[in-house]
PDB file of C-alpha atoms in Angstrom:
ATOM      1  CA  GLU V 199     -13.430  15.662  50.940  1.00 88.00           C
ATOM      2  CA  SER V 200     -14.680  15.503  47.373  1.00 90.00           C
ATOM      3  CA  ASN V 201     -15.766  11.865  47.647  1.00 89.00           C
ATOM      4  CA  TYR V 202     -17.666  12.605  50.867  1.00 91.00           C
ATOM      5  CA  MET V 203     -19.471  15.586  49.304  1.00 92.00           C
ATOM      6  CA  VAL V 204     -20.490  13.542  46.265  1.00 90.00           C
ATOM      7  CA  GLU V 205     -21.788  10.574  48.258  1.00 90.00           C
ATOM      8  CA  ALA V 206     -23.369  12.485  51.153  1.00 90.00           C
ATOM      9  CA  HIS V 207     -24.885  15.415  49.288  1.00 90.00           C
ATOM     10  CA  LEU V 208     -24.651  15.340  45.498  1.00 91.00           C
ATOM     11  CA  ARG V 209     -25.773  11.775  44.816  1.00 86.00           C
ATOM     12  CA  PRO V 210     -28.913  12.005  47.032  1.00 86.00           C
ATOM     13  CA  TRP V 211     -29.822  15.322  45.399  1.00 86.00           C
ATOM     14  CA  LEU V 212     -29.418  13.894  41.899  1.00 81.00           C
ATOM     15  CA  GLN V 213     -31.483  10.831  42.766  1.00 76.00           C
ATOM     16  CA  LYS V 214     -34.251  13.008  44.130  1.00 76.00           C
ATOM     17  CA  HIS V 215     -34.396  15.319  41.135  1.00 73.00           C
ATOM     18  CA  ALA V 216     -33.790  12.784  38.374  1.00 67.00           C
ATOM     19  CA  SER V 217     -36.610  10.304  38.877  1.00 57.00           C
ATOM     20  CA  ALA V 218     -36.915   8.021  35.861  1.00 54.00           C
ATOM     21  CA  GLY V 219     -40.535   8.666  34.989  1.00 55.00           C
ATOM     22  CA  GLU V 220     -41.831   7.808  31.545  1.00 55.00           C
ATOM     23  CA  ASN V 221     -42.317  11.490  30.725  1.00 62.00           C
ATOM     24  CA  GLN V 222     -38.766  12.432  31.613  1.00 72.00           C
ATOM     25  CA  GLU V 223     -36.818  14.106  28.825  1.00 79.00           C
ATOM     26  CA  THR V 224     -33.099  13.564  28.288  1.00 86.00           C
ATOM     27  CA  ILE V 225     -30.369  14.529  25.867  1.00 90.00           C
ATOM     28  CA  GLN V 226     -28.696  11.516  24.298  1.00 94.00           C
ATOM     29  CA  ARG V 227     -25.650  11.371  22.041  1.00 96.00           C
ATOM     30  CA  ALA V 228     -24.191   9.232  19.286  1.00 98.00           C
ATOM     31  CA  VAL V 229     -21.208   9.422  16.950  1.00 98.00           C
ATOM     32  CA  LEU V 230     -20.062   8.435  13.487  1.00 98.00           C
ATOM     33  CA  LYS V 231     -16.368   8.260  12.634  1.00 98.00           C
ATOM     34  CA  VAL V 232     -15.122   8.925   9.119  1.00 98.00           C
ATOM     35  CA  ALA V 233     -11.708   7.986   7.717  1.00 98.00           C
ATOM     36  CA  CYS V 234      -9.596   9.689   5.055  1.00 97.00           C
ATOM     37  CA  LEU V 235     -11.994  12.438   4.018  1.00 96.00           C
ATOM     38  CA  PRO V 236     -11.293  16.117   4.745  1.00 95.00           C
ATOM     39  CA  GLU V 237     -13.648  17.882   7.126  1.00 96.00           C
ATOM     40  CA  SER V 238     -14.864  20.225   4.371  1.00 96.00           C
ATOM     41  CA  GLU V 239     -15.902  17.315   2.148  1.00 97.00           C
ATOM     42  CA  VAL V 240     -17.687  15.548   5.000  1.00 98.00           C
ATOM     43  CA  GLU V 241     -19.659  18.704   5.692  1.00 97.00           C
ATOM     44  CA  GLN V 242     -20.593  19.093   2.026  1.00 97.00           C
ATOM     45  CA  ARG V 243     -21.883  15.526   1.944  1.00 98.00           C
ATOM     46  CA  ILE V 244     -24.050  15.874   5.037  1.00 98.00           C
ATOM     47  CA  LEU V 245     -25.531  19.295   4.204  1.00 98.00           C
ATOM     48  CA  PRO V 246     -29.028  17.806   3.677  1.00 98.00           C
ATOM     49  CA  THR V 247     -29.078  16.582   7.284  1.00 98.00           C
ATOM     50  CA  TYR V 248     -28.829  20.126   8.614  1.00 97.00           C
ATOM     51  CA  GLU V 249     -32.253  20.887   7.228  1.00 97.00           C
ATOM     52  CA  GLU V 250     -33.681  17.458   7.992  1.00 97.00           C
ATOM     53  CA  PHE V 251     -32.543  17.219  11.633  1.00 98.00           C
ATOM     54  CA  GLY V 252     -31.347  20.692  12.611  1.00 97.00           C
ATOM     55  CA  ARG V 253     -27.818  22.091  12.434  1.00 97.00           C
ATOM     56  CA  GLU V 254     -27.708  22.617  16.192  1.00 97.00           C
ATOM     57  CA  TRP V 255     -27.847  18.853  16.799  1.00 97.00           C
ATOM     58  CA  ILE V 256     -24.769  18.045  14.694  1.00 98.00           C
ATOM     59  CA  THR V 257     -21.124  18.856  15.482  1.00 97.00           C
ATOM     60  CA  ILE V 258     -18.127  18.071  13.272  1.00 97.00           C
ATOM     61  CA  LEU V 259     -14.667  17.583  14.764  1.00 97.00           C
ATOM     62  CA  GLY V 260     -11.741  16.998  12.425  1.00 94.00           C
ATOM     63  CA  SER V 261      -8.249  15.599  12.957  1.00 90.00           C
ATOM     64  CA  PRO V 262      -5.598  14.345  10.501  1.00 87.00           C
ATOM     65  CA  GLY V 263      -7.118  11.470   8.539  1.00 92.00           C
ATOM     66  CA  GLU V 264     -10.292  11.304  10.623  1.00 97.00           C
ATOM     67  CA  VAL V 265     -13.533  13.216  11.208  1.00 98.00           C
ATOM     68  CA  THR V 266     -15.964  12.551  14.066  1.00 98.00           C
ATOM     69  CA  LEU V 267     -19.617  13.525  13.789  1.00 98.00           C
ATOM     70  CA  HIS V 268     -21.227  14.150  17.176  1.00 98.00           C
ATOM     71  CA  LEU V 269     -25.021  13.808  17.111  1.00 98.00           C
ATOM     72  CA  LYS V 270     -27.534  14.803  19.766  1.00 97.00           C
ATOM     73  CA  ALA V 271     -31.253  14.292  20.318  1.00 97.00           C
ATOM     74  CA  GLN V 272     -33.584  15.547  23.048  1.00 94.00           C
ATOM     75  CA  GLY V 273     -36.802  14.031  24.360  1.00 93.00           C
ATOM     76  CA  LYS V 274     -37.970  10.755  25.812  1.00 92.00           C
ATOM     77  CA  GLU V 275     -35.549   7.866  25.618  1.00 89.00           C
ATOM     78  CA  ASP V 276     -37.356   6.009  22.818  1.00 93.00           C
ATOM     79  CA  HIS V 277     -37.653   9.179  20.762  1.00 95.00           C
ATOM     80  CA  CYS V 278     -33.953   9.958  21.189  1.00 95.00           C
ATOM     81  CA  GLN V 279     -32.849   6.487  20.177  1.00 96.00           C
ATOM     82  CA  LYS V 280     -35.029   6.468  17.059  1.00 97.00           C
ATOM     83  CA  ARG V 281     -33.922   9.943  16.046  1.00 97.00           C
ATOM     84  CA  LEU V 282     -30.222   9.198  16.563  1.00 98.00           C
ATOM     85  CA  HIS V 283     -30.559   5.982  14.581  1.00 98.00           C
ATOM     86  CA  ALA V 284     -32.269   7.894  11.761  1.00 98.00           C
ATOM     87  CA  MET V 285     -29.503  10.516  11.791  1.00 98.00           C
ATOM     88  CA  GLN V 286     -26.792   7.874  11.631  1.00 98.00           C
ATOM     89  CA  GLU V 287     -28.452   5.982   8.795  1.00 98.00           C
ATOM     90  CA  ARG V 288     -28.991   9.137   6.759  1.00 98.00           C
ATOM     91  CA  MET V 289     -25.361  10.166   7.214  1.00 98.00           C
ATOM     92  CA  ARG V 290     -24.125   6.695   6.280  1.00 98.00           C
ATOM     93  CA  GLU V 291     -26.164   7.014   3.098  1.00 98.00           C
ATOM     94  CA  LEU V 292     -24.517  10.366   2.288  1.00 98.00           C
ATOM     95  CA  ILE V 293     -20.931   9.578   3.379  1.00 98.00           C
ATOM     96  CA  ARG V 294     -20.999   5.968   2.202  1.00 95.00           C
ATOM     97  CA  ASP V 295     -18.036   3.654   2.863  1.00 94.00           C
ATOM     98  CA  ALA V 296     -15.864   6.338   4.484  1.00 96.00           C
ATOM     99  CA  VAL V 297     -17.751   5.734   7.756  1.00 98.00           C
ATOM    100  CA  PHE V 298     -15.770   3.187   9.724  1.00 98.00           C
ATOM    101  CA  THR V 299     -17.581   2.981  13.087  1.00 98.00           C
ATOM    102  CA  ASP V 300     -20.344   4.343  15.285  1.00 98.00           C
ATOM    103  CA  GLN V 301     -18.470   3.434  18.469  1.00 97.00           C
ATOM    104  CA  ALA V 302     -16.981   6.478  20.211  1.00 95.00           C
ATOM    105  CA  ASN V 303     -14.008   4.584  21.679  1.00 95.00           C
ATOM    106  CA  TRP V 304     -13.115   2.561  18.563  1.00 97.00           C
ATOM    107  CA  SER V 305     -10.153   3.536  16.400  1.00 97.00           C
ATOM    108  CA  LEU V 306      -9.594   2.522  12.795  1.00 98.00           C
ATOM    109  CA  GLU V 307      -7.092  -0.125  13.889  1.00 98.00           C
ATOM    110  CA  HIS V 308      -9.739  -1.529  16.248  1.00 98.00           C
ATOM    111  CA  VAL V 309     -12.199  -1.892  13.366  1.00 98.00           C
ATOM    112  CA  VAL V 310      -9.545  -3.476  11.140  1.00 98.00           C
ATOM    113  CA  GLY V 311      -8.664  -5.897  13.923  1.00 98.00           C
ATOM    114  CA  GLU V 312     -12.300  -6.904  14.395  1.00 98.00           C
ATOM    115  CA  LEU V 313     -12.640  -7.569  10.657  1.00 98.00           C
ATOM    116  CA  LEU V 314      -9.449  -9.629  10.530  1.00 98.00           C
ATOM    117  CA  ALA V 315     -10.462 -11.647  13.577  1.00 98.00           C
ATOM    118  CA  SER V 316     -14.020 -12.299  12.367  1.00 97.00           C
ATOM    119  CA  GLN V 317     -12.752 -13.448   8.962  1.00 97.00           C
ATOM    120  CA  GLN V 318      -9.841 -15.393  10.483  1.00 97.00           C
ATOM    121  CA  LYS V 319      -7.373 -13.469   8.333  1.00 98.00           C
ATOM    122  CA  THR V 320      -3.860 -12.309   9.210  1.00 98.00           C
ATOM    123  CA  LEU V 321      -1.614  -9.340   8.441  1.00 98.00           C
ATOM    124  CA  ALA V 322       2.082  -8.445   8.227  1.00 98.00           C
ATOM    125  CA  THR V 323       3.608  -5.047   7.427  1.00 98.00           C
ATOM    126  CA  ALA V 324       6.719  -3.662   5.744  1.00 98.00           C
ATOM    127  CA  GLU V 325       7.295   0.014   6.484  1.00 98.00           C
ATOM    128  CA  SER V 326       9.746   2.629   5.382  1.00 98.00           C
ATOM    129  CA  CYS V 327       8.652   6.244   5.942  1.00 96.00           C
ATOM    130  CA  THR V 328       6.234   5.310   8.751  1.00 97.00           C
ATOM    131  CA  GLY V 329       9.040   3.635  10.688  1.00 97.00           C
ATOM    132  CA  GLY V 330       6.851   1.023  12.394  1.00 98.00           C
ATOM    133  CA  LEU V 331       3.907   3.327  13.137  1.00 98.00           C
ATOM    134  CA  LEU V 332       1.478   1.043  11.336  1.00 98.00           C
ATOM    135  CA  ALA V 333       2.615  -1.989  13.340  1.00 98.00           C
ATOM    136  CA  GLU V 334       2.451   0.044  16.545  1.00 98.00           C
ATOM    137  CA  ARG V 335      -1.140   1.009  15.820  1.00 98.00           C
ATOM    138  CA  MET V 336      -2.151  -2.570  15.076  1.00 98.00           C
ATOM    139  CA  THR V 337      -0.686  -3.743  18.389  1.00 98.00           C
ATOM    140  CA  ARG V 338      -2.500  -1.071  20.410  1.00 97.00           C
ATOM    141  CA  VAL V 339      -5.555  -3.342  20.264  1.00 97.00           C
ATOM    142  CA  PRO V 340      -5.661  -6.094  22.923  1.00 97.00           C
ATOM    143  CA  GLY V 341      -5.605  -9.559  21.387  1.00 97.00           C
ATOM    144  CA  SER V 342      -3.999  -8.388  18.144  1.00 98.00           C
ATOM    145  CA  SER V 343      -1.510 -11.276  18.245  1.00 98.00           C
ATOM    146  CA  ALA V 344      -4.341 -13.442  16.899  1.00 98.00           C
ATOM    147  CA  TYR V 345      -4.250 -11.694  13.524  1.00 98.00           C
ATOM    148  CA  PHE V 346      -1.109  -9.519  13.377  1.00 98.00           C
ATOM    149  CA  PHE V 347       1.947 -11.653  12.627  1.00 98.00           C
ATOM    150  CA  GLY V 348       4.552  -8.899  12.724  1.00 98.00           C
ATOM    151  CA  GLY V 349       6.206  -6.033  10.898  1.00 98.00           C
ATOM    152  CA  ILE V 350       9.556  -5.108   9.378  1.00 98.00           C
ATOM    153  CA  VAL V 351      10.963  -1.582   9.220  1.00 98.00           C
ATOM    154  CA  THR V 352      12.997  -1.455   6.003  1.00 98.00           C
ATOM    155  CA  TYR V 353      14.055   2.158   6.241  1.00 97.00           C
ATOM    156  CA  SER V 354      17.192   1.930   4.102  1.00 97.00           C
ATOM    157  CA  ASP V 355      17.642   0.566   0.596  1.00 97.00           C
ATOM    158  CA  LYS V 356      19.986  -2.083   2.016  1.00 98.00           C
ATOM    159  CA  SER V 357      17.351  -3.342   4.443  1.00 98.00           C
ATOM    160  CA  LYS V 358      14.836  -3.629   1.620  1.00 98.00           C
ATOM    161  CA  THR V 359      17.267  -5.935  -0.129  1.00 98.00           C
ATOM    162  CA  ASP V 360      18.533  -7.835   2.920  1.00 98.00           C
ATOM    163  CA  LEU V 361      15.203  -8.333   4.704  1.00 98.00           C
ATOM    164  CA  LEU V 362      12.692  -8.404   1.854  1.00 98.00           C
ATOM    165  CA  GLY V 363      14.799  -9.656  -1.031  1.00 98.00           C
ATOM    166  CA  ILE V 364      14.135  -6.715  -3.322  1.00 98.00           C
ATOM    167  CA  PRO V 365      16.959  -6.617  -5.888  1.00 97.00           C
ATOM    168  CA  LYS V 366      19.343  -3.652  -5.748  1.00 97.00           C
ATOM    169  CA  ASP V 367      18.952  -2.935  -9.449  1.00 97.00           C
ATOM    170  CA  THR V 368      15.155  -2.729  -9.035  1.00 97.00           C
ATOM    171  CA  ILE V 369      15.570  -0.094  -6.323  1.00 98.00           C
ATOM    172  CA  GLN V 370      18.118   1.807  -8.430  1.00 97.00           C
ATOM    173  CA  LYS V 371      15.843   1.708 -11.462  1.00 98.00           C
ATOM    174  CA  HIS V 372      12.620   2.865  -9.789  1.00 97.00           C
ATOM    175  CA  GLY V 373      13.791   4.544  -6.606  1.00 97.00           C
ATOM    176  CA  ALA V 374      12.851   3.473  -3.075  1.00 97.00           C
ATOM    177  CA  VAL V 375       9.741   5.681  -3.162  1.00 98.00           C
ATOM    178  CA  SER V 376       7.870   4.130  -6.074  1.00 98.00           C
ATOM    179  CA  GLU V 377       4.985   1.890  -7.001  1.00 98.00           C
ATOM    180  CA  ALA V 378       7.268  -0.963  -8.038  1.00 98.00           C
ATOM    181  CA  ILE V 379       9.102  -1.026  -4.701  1.00 98.00           C
ATOM    182  CA  VAL V 380       6.043  -0.712  -2.469  1.00 98.00           C
ATOM    183  CA  ARG V 381       4.300  -3.514  -4.355  1.00 98.00           C
ATOM    184  CA  ALA V 382       7.343  -5.715  -3.782  1.00 98.00           C
ATOM    185  CA  MET V 383       7.403  -4.736  -0.105  1.00 98.00           C
ATOM    186  CA  ALA V 384       3.768  -5.742   0.403  1.00 98.00           C
ATOM    187  CA  GLU V 385       4.040  -8.979  -1.548  1.00 97.00           C
ATOM    188  CA  ASN V 386       7.351 -10.063  -0.020  1.00 98.00           C
ATOM    189  CA  VAL V 387       6.411  -9.346   3.600  1.00 98.00           C
ATOM    190  CA  ARG V 388       3.211 -11.348   3.129  1.00 98.00           C
ATOM    191  CA  ALA V 389       5.231 -14.261   1.774  1.00 97.00           C
ATOM    192  CA  LYS V 390       7.887 -13.933   4.498  1.00 97.00           C
ATOM    193  CA  TYR V 391       5.371 -14.133   7.348  1.00 98.00           C
ATOM    194  CA  GLY V 392       2.873 -16.419   5.630  1.00 97.00           C
ATOM    195  CA  SER V 393       0.028 -13.991   6.338  1.00 98.00           C
ATOM    196  CA  ASP V 394      -3.131 -13.487   4.302  1.00 98.00           C
ATOM    197  CA  TYR V 395      -2.414  -9.784   3.773  1.00 98.00           C
ATOM    198  CA  GLY V 396       0.717  -7.713   3.528  1.00 98.00           C
ATOM    199  CA  ILE V 397       0.946  -3.915   3.614  1.00 98.00           C
ATOM    200  CA  GLY V 398       3.884  -1.933   2.286  1.00 98.00           C
ATOM    201  CA  SER V 399       4.442   1.796   2.748  1.00 98.00           C
ATOM    202  CA  THR V 400       7.209   4.054   1.489  1.00 98.00           C
ATOM    203  CA  GLY V 401       7.424   7.804   1.129  1.00 98.00           C
ATOM    204  CA  ILE V 402       9.175  11.093   1.753  1.00 97.00           C
ATOM    205  CA  ALA V 403       8.134  12.422   5.154  1.00 97.00           C
ATOM    206  CA  GLY V 404      10.462  15.449   5.103  1.00 95.00           C
ATOM    207  CA  PRO V 405      11.523  18.019   5.943  1.00 95.00           C
ATOM    208  CA  GLY V 406      14.273  17.145   3.436  1.00 93.00           C
ATOM    209  CA  GLY V 407      14.684  14.582   0.703  1.00 93.00           C
ATOM    210  CA  GLY V 408      12.057  15.841  -1.719  1.00 93.00           C
ATOM    211  CA  SER V 409      12.516  16.638  -5.406  1.00 94.00           C
ATOM    212  CA  GLU V 410      10.513  18.109  -8.262  1.00 93.00           C
ATOM    213  CA  LYS V 411       9.347  14.667  -9.370  1.00 94.00           C
ATOM    214  CA  LYS V 412       8.887  13.354  -5.829  1.00 96.00           C
ATOM    215  CA  PRO V 413       8.057  16.260  -3.503  1.00 97.00           C
ATOM    216  CA  ILE V 414       7.863  15.984   0.268  1.00 97.00           C
ATOM    217  CA  GLY V 415       4.706  14.125   1.255  1.00 97.00           C
ATOM    218  CA  THR V 416       4.866  11.713  -1.693  1.00 98.00           C
ATOM    219  CA  THR V 417       3.753   8.310  -0.423  1.00 98.00           C
ATOM    220  CA  HIS V 418       3.117   4.911  -1.981  1.00 98.00           C
ATOM    221  CA  ILE V 419       1.003   2.307  -0.178  1.00 98.00           C
ATOM    222  CA  ALA V 420       0.364  -1.244  -1.358  1.00 98.00           C
ATOM    223  CA  LEU V 421      -1.854  -4.031  -0.074  1.00 98.00           C
ATOM    224  CA  ALA V 422      -1.126  -7.612  -1.110  1.00 98.00           C
ATOM    225  CA  GLY V 423      -3.881 -10.180  -0.714  1.00 96.00           C
ATOM    226  CA  PRO V 424      -4.109 -13.951  -0.950  1.00 90.00           C
ATOM    227  CA  GLY V 425      -4.158 -14.078  -4.770  1.00 82.00           C
ATOM    228  CA  ASP V 426      -0.978 -13.843  -6.849  1.00 74.00           C
ATOM    229  CA  ASP V 427      -2.293 -10.762  -8.675  1.00 83.00           C
ATOM    230  CA  ASP V 428      -4.223  -9.380  -5.715  1.00 89.00           C
ATOM    231  CA  ILE V 429      -2.153  -6.253  -5.060  1.00 96.00           C
ATOM    232  CA  GLU V 430      -3.703  -2.806  -4.677  1.00 97.00           C
ATOM    233  CA  HIS V 431      -1.709   0.404  -4.851  1.00 98.00           C
ATOM    234  CA  GLN V 432      -2.320   4.017  -3.892  1.00 98.00           C
ATOM    235  CA  HIS V 433      -0.120   7.009  -4.676  1.00 98.00           C
ATOM    236  CA  LYS V 434      -0.705   9.994  -2.391  1.00 97.00           C
ATOM    237  CA  ARG V 435       0.855  13.299  -1.561  1.00 97.00           C
ATOM    238  CA  PHE V 436       0.161  14.317   2.029  1.00 96.00           C
ATOM    239  CA  LEU V 437       0.598  17.905   3.158  1.00 93.00           C
ATOM    240  CA  GLY V 438       2.001  18.985   6.507  1.00 94.00           C
ATOM    241  CA  ASP V 439       5.023  18.315   8.644  1.00 96.00           C
ATOM    242  CA  ARG V 440       6.868  15.032   9.111  1.00 96.00           C
ATOM    243  CA  GLU V 441       4.545  13.643  11.780  1.00 96.00           C
ATOM    244  CA  ARG V 442       1.445  14.536   9.805  1.00 95.00           C
ATOM    245  CA  VAL V 443       2.758  12.801   6.680  1.00 97.00           C
ATOM    246  CA  ARG V 444       3.618   9.691   8.692  1.00 97.00           C
ATOM    247  CA  SER V 445       0.283   9.564  10.527  1.00 96.00           C
ATOM    248  CA  GLN V 446      -1.667  10.117   7.313  1.00 97.00           C
ATOM    249  CA  SER V 447       0.258   7.328   5.601  1.00 98.00           C
ATOM    250  CA  ALA V 448      -0.599   4.865   8.369  1.00 98.00           C
ATOM    251  CA  GLN V 449      -4.242   5.985   8.389  1.00 98.00           C
ATOM    252  CA  TRP V 450      -4.636   5.512   4.633  1.00 98.00           C
ATOM    253  CA  ALA V 451      -3.005   2.092   4.824  1.00 98.00           C
ATOM    254  CA  LEU V 452      -5.441   0.960   7.517  1.00 98.00           C
ATOM    255  CA  ASN V 453      -8.365   2.414   5.589  1.00 98.00           C
ATOM    256  CA  MET V 454      -7.251   0.570   2.481  1.00 98.00           C
ATOM    257  CA  LEU V 455      -7.240  -2.743   4.348  1.00 98.00           C
ATOM    258  CA  MET V 456     -10.582  -2.041   6.022  1.00 98.00           C
ATOM    259  CA  LYS V 457     -12.293  -1.447   2.676  1.00 97.00           C
ATOM    260  CA  LYS V 458     -10.745  -4.596   1.234  1.00 96.00           C
ATOM    261  CA  LEU V 459     -11.947  -6.688   4.163  1.00 97.00           C
ATOM    262  CA  ARG V 460     -15.449  -5.230   3.963  1.00 96.00           C
ATOM    263  CA  ASP V 461     -15.615  -5.878   0.226  1.00 92.00           C
ATOM    264  CA  ASP V 462     -14.654  -9.508   0.827  1.00 85.00           C
ATOM    265  CA  THR V 463     -17.449 -10.151   3.357  1.00 75.00           C
TER     266      THR V 463
END
């Protein structure tokens, strides 16, 4: 019944009342996606655009590890496209490298995959607290087998030793959640798979297991690159429940790789 009503009545009515004349006005939309900045900071950065373009044409939607800016423009098609382009460029200028795409249906892992593919680079992952979430996100993208070699979940200390060759005394000395261990995870998984890049992640997702020195949410992320000394490290403390800590850890790891790939272009 619905299909018949649309085809027999609604579509002819729309065609009649929406003639594409050159004076026709429309409302067009665009987006910018921002990684690893809180919504409040994004808004502070783009405050000048409210006066320049009008607050009513800009909407901010936040989620853990990601903010989407929804932009609108009204008028003739050419005017809308120029205005939306100007809005996007101005916001890129203010937000800088935290913007990862202007495609509404692209995720951060999609952007990372495009960069890896275009540069003919490859990735492998070693995960502890994220439990394979990073690898799962990479493989959401069709064709990811071209650049994602694989991942290892080394959740226990024993698996870090057995699968990645990290000495027991090193783990005992520094603790599994530490800079030393995550650097070894990233470097060793890269060597094991023969990939260009290796990512390691380890942390305390909670709700238990935290301490005064290493509270719940403590996370270490490392990115090993092609050079022997090319290892980057980030130490974060994410707030929220177990799932939020895990999702934030994966998001920051992807963002770390994206920035590295962009810097290398």
